Coordinates of C-alpha atoms and ligand atoms in Angstrom, one line a residue:
X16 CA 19.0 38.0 -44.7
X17 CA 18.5 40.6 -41.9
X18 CA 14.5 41.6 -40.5
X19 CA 14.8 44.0 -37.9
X20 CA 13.6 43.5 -34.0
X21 CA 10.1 44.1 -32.5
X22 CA 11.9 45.8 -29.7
X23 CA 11.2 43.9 -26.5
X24 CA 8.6 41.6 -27.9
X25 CA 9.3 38.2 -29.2
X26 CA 10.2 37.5 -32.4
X27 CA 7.6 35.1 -34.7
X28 CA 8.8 33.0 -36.7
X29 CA 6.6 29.7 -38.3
X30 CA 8.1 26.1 -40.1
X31 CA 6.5 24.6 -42.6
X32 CA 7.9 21.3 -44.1
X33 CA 8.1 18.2 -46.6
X34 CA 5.4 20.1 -48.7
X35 CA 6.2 17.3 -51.6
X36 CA 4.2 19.3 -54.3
X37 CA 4.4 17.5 -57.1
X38 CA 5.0 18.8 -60.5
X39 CA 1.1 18.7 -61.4
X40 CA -1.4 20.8 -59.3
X41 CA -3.5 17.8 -57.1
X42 CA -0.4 15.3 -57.4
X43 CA -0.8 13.1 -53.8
X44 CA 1.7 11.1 -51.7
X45 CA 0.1 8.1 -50.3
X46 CA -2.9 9.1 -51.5
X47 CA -3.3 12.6 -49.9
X48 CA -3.4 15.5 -52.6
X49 CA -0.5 17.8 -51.4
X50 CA -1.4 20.8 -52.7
X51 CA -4.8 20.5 -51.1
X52 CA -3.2 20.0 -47.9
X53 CA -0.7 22.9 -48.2
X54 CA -3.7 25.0 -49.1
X55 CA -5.2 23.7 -45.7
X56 CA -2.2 24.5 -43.5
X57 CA -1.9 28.0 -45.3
X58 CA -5.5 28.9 -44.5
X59 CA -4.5 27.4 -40.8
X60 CA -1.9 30.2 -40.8
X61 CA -4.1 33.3 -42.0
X62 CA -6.7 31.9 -39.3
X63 CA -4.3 31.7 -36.3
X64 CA -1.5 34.2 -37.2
X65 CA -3.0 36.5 -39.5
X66 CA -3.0 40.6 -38.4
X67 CA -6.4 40.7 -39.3
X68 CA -8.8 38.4 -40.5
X69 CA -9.5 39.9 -44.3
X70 CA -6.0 41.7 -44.5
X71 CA -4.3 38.5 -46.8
X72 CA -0.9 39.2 -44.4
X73 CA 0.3 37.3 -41.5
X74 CA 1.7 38.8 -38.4
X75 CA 4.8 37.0 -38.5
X76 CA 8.0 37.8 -39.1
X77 CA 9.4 35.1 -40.9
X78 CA 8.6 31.9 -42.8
X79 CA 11.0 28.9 -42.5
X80 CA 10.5 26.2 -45.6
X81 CA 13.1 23.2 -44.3
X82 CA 12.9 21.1 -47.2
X83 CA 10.7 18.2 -49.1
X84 CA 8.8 21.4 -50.6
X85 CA 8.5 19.6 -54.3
X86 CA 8.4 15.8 -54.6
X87 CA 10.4 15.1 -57.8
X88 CA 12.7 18.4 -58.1
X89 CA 10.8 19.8 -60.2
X90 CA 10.1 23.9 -61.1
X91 CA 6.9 23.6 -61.1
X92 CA 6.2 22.8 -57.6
X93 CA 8.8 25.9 -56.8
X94 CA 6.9 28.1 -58.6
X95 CA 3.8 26.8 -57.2
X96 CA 4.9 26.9 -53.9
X97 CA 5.9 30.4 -54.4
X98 CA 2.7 31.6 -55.6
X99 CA 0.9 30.3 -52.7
X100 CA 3.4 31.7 -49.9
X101 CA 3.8 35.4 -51.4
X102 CA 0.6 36.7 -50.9
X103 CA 1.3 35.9 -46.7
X104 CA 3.5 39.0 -47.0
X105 CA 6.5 37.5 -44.5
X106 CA 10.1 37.1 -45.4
X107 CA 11.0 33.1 -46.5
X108 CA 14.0 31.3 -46.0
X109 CA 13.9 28.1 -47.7
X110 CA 16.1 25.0 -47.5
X111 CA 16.5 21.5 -49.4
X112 CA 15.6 18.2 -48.5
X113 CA 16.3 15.0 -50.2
X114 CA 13.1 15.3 -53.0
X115 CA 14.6 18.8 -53.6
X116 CA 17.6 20.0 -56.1
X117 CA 19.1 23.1 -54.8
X118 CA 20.3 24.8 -57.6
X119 CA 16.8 24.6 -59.2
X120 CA 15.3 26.0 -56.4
X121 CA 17.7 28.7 -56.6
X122 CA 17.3 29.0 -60.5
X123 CA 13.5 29.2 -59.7
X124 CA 12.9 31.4 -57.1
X125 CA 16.3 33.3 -56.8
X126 CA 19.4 32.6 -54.1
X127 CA 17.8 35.7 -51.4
X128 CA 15.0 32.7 -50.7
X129 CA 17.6 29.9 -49.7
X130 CA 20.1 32.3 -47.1
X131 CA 22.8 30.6 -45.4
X132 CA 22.2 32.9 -42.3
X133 CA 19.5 35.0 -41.4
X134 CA 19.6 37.9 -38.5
X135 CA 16.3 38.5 -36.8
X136 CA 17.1 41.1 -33.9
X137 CA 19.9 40.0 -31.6
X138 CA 18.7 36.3 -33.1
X139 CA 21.0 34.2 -35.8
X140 CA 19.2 31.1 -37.7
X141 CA 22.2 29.0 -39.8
X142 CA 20.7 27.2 -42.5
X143 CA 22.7 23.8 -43.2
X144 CA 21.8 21.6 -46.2
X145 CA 21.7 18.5 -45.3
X146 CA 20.9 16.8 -48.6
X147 CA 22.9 15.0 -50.7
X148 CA 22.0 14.4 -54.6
X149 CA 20.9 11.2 -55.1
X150 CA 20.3 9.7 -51.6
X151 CA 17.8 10.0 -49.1
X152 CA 20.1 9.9 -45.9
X153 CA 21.4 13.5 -45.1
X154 CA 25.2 13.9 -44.3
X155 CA 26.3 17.8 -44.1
X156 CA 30.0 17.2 -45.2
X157 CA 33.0 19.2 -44.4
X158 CA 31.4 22.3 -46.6
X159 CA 28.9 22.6 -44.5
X160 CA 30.6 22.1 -41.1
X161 CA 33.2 24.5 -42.3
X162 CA 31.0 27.2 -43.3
X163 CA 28.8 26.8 -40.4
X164 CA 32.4 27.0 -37.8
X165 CA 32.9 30.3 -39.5
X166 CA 29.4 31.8 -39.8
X167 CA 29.4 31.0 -35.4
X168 CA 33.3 32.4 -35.1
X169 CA 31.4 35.8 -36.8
X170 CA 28.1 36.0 -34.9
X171 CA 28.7 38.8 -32.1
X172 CA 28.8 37.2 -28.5
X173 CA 25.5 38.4 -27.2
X174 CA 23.2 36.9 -29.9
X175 CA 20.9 33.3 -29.7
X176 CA 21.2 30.8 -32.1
X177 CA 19.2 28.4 -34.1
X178 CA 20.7 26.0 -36.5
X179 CA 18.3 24.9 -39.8
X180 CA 18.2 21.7 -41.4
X181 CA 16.3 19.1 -42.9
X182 CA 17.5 15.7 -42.1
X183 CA 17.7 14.8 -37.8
X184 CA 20.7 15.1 -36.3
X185 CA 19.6 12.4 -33.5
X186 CA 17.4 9.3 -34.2
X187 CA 13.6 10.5 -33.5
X188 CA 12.7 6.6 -32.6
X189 CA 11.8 5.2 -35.9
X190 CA 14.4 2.4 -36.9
X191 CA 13.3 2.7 -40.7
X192 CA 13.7 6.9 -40.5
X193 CA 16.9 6.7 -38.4
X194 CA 18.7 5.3 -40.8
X195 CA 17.9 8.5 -43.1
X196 CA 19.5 10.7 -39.9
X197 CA 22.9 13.0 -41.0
X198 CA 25.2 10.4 -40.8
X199 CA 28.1 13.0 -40.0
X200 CA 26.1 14.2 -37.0
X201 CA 28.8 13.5 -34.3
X202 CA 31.1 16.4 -36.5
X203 CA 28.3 18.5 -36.2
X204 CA 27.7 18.0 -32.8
X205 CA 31.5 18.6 -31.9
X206 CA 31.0 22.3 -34.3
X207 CA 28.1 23.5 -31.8
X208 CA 29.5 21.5 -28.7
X209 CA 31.1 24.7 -27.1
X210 CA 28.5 26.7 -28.4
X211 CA 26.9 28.8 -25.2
X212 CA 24.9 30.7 -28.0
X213 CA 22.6 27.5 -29.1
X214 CA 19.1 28.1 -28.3
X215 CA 17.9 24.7 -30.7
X216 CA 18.1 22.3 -33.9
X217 CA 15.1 22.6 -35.9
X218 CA 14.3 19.8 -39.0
X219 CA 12.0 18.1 -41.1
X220 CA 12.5 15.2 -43.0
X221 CA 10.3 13.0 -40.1
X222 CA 7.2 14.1 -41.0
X223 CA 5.9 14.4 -37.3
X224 CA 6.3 16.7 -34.4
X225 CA 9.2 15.5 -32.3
X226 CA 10.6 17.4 -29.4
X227 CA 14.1 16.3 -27.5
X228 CA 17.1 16.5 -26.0
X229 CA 20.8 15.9 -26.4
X230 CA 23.2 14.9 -23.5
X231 CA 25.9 16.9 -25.7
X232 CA 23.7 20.0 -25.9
X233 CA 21.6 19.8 -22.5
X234 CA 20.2 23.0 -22.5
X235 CA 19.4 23.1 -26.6
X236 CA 15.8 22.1 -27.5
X237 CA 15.8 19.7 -30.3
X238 CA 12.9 19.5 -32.5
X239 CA 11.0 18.7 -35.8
X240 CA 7.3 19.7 -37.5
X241 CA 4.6 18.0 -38.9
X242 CA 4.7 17.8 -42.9
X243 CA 2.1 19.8 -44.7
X244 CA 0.8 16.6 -45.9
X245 CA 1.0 12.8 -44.6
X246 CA 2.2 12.1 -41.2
X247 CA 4.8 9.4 -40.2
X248 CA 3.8 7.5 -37.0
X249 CA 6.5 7.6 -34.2
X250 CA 7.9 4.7 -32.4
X251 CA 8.0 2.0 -35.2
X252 CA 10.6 -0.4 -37.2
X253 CA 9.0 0.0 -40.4
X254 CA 7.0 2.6 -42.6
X255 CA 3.8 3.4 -40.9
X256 CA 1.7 6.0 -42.1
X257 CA -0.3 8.1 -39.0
X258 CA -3.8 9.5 -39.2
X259 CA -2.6 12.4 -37.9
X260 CA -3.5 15.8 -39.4
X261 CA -0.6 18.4 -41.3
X262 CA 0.5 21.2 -39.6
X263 CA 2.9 23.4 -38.7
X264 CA 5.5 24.8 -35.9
X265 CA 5.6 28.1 -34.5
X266 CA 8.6 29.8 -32.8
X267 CA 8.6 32.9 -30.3
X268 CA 12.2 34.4 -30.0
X269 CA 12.4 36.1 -26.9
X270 CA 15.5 39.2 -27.1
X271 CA 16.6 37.0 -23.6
X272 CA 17.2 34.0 -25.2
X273 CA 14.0 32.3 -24.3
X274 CA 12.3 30.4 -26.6
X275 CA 9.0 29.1 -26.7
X276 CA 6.9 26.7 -29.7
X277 CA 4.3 24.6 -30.7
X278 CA 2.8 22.4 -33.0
X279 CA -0.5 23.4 -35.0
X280 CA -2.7 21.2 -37.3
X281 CA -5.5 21.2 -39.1
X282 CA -8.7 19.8 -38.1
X283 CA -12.0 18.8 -39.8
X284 CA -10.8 19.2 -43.2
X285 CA -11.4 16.5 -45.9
X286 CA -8.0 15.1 -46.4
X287 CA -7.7 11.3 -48.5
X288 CA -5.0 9.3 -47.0
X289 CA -3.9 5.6 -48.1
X290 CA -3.0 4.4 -44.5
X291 CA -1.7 0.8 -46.1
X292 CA 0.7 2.7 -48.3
X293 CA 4.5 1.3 -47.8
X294 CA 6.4 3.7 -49.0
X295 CA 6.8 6.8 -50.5
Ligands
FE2_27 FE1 9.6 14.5 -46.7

């Protein structure tokens, strides 16, 4: 996928993540409706990066979907998913997360939606599929590592780089959740270990905003986004739902290599939520 450059200006680019639609319109994950509360981070998005207010378009330049966007694999939410991101107007890249099946993503909404690389300017994004059918932990495998060690060997020398997954490549501080983490991570880590290009990791799978750093990768910001629908709480052994709204990340890429994000959420909405739920 290439989009052309703004020129000197920054680059914007949004994440949206763990949608978990379910196959049904009004289908809910621990008792929040998740199509309601996509609908609420979309109109989130027309109100704080839309061009103009009535126009129906956002002023971005692309849309990152990094898995979790159905809950059970199915079409349906694909297609729903689709329908409610196409009239923003911006390029998508979508990826898969654990809840998702890539090939039916693919069969749904067509392979240009789920690009292994995308160019924006003098800016790379690799894509990595972290999922594995079946389980909920992510490991990338030697595919992936492979492909990625190849897609960096071809990237021209003066680019910035931003590596795409779902599942965290470093434990966010949630013992339960850190046992999901890519389990192959120390491979990855050696792939973008001499990587001067690396500007950050970006995931979701945790269902809150996280932001970090790596010893291994000192000047590469690691981070994930808030779902679009129920929020994990940070900092605990077990389960825990968190009160805390759904939202989204946004991205400036700066054409020097700077780059600059935060975290957006909704407010004052009507939103149910089963805080006592154990699982999901
Ligand atoms: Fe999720």
């Amino acid at each position: 996928m290439q989009i052309a450059s703004n020129g000197d200006s920054a680059l914007r680019v949004l994440q949206i993540t763990d949608c978990h639609l379910g196959e049904q319109v009004g289908e809910s994950l621990a008792g929040m409706d998740t199509d309601a509360s996509l609908d609420f981070v979309i109109e989130l998005l027309l109100r704080e990066q839309g061009s103009t207010p009535n126009e129906g378009a956002l002023a971005v330049d692309l849309l990152l979907a990094t898995g979790d966007l159905s809950n059970h694999g199915t079409a349906a939410a694909y297609q729903r998913l689709d329908q409610k991101l196409q009239p923003l107007g911006v390029p998508m890249a979508w990826l898969p997360g654990n809840h998702d099946i890539r090939d039916l993503m693919i069969d749904t909404v067509g392979p240009d939606r789920l690009p292994r690389l995308i160019r924006l300017g003098n800016w790379a994004i690799c894509m990595l599929d972290s999922a594995v059918p079946g389980k909920v932990g992510g490991e990338l495998g030697p595919n992936e590592l492979d492909g990625l060690q190849s897609t960096l060997e071809a990237l021209p020398a003066d680019c910035h780089i931003v590596v795409c997954l779902h599942h965290q490549p470093v434990p966010v501080g949630s013992y339960w959740l850190d046992q999901q983490q890519v389990v192959d991570s120390e491979q990855l880590f050696e792939v973008l270990g001499d990587e001067p290009r690396l500007r950050a990791i970006v995931w979701g799978h945790v269902h809150q905003e996280f932001s970090g750093s790596d010893a291994r990768l000192p000047d590469v910001q690691l981070m994930a986004s808030p779902s679009t629908c129920i929020q994990f709480a940070p900092d605990q052994p077990d389960f825990t739902i968190d009160a805390a709204m759904p939202g989204y990340r946004w991205f400036d890429l700066h054409p020097d290599g700077t780059l600059r994000t935060g975290v957006s959420r909704v407010e004052n909405v009507a939103l149910d939520l089963d805080m006592a739920s154990s699982g999901y």
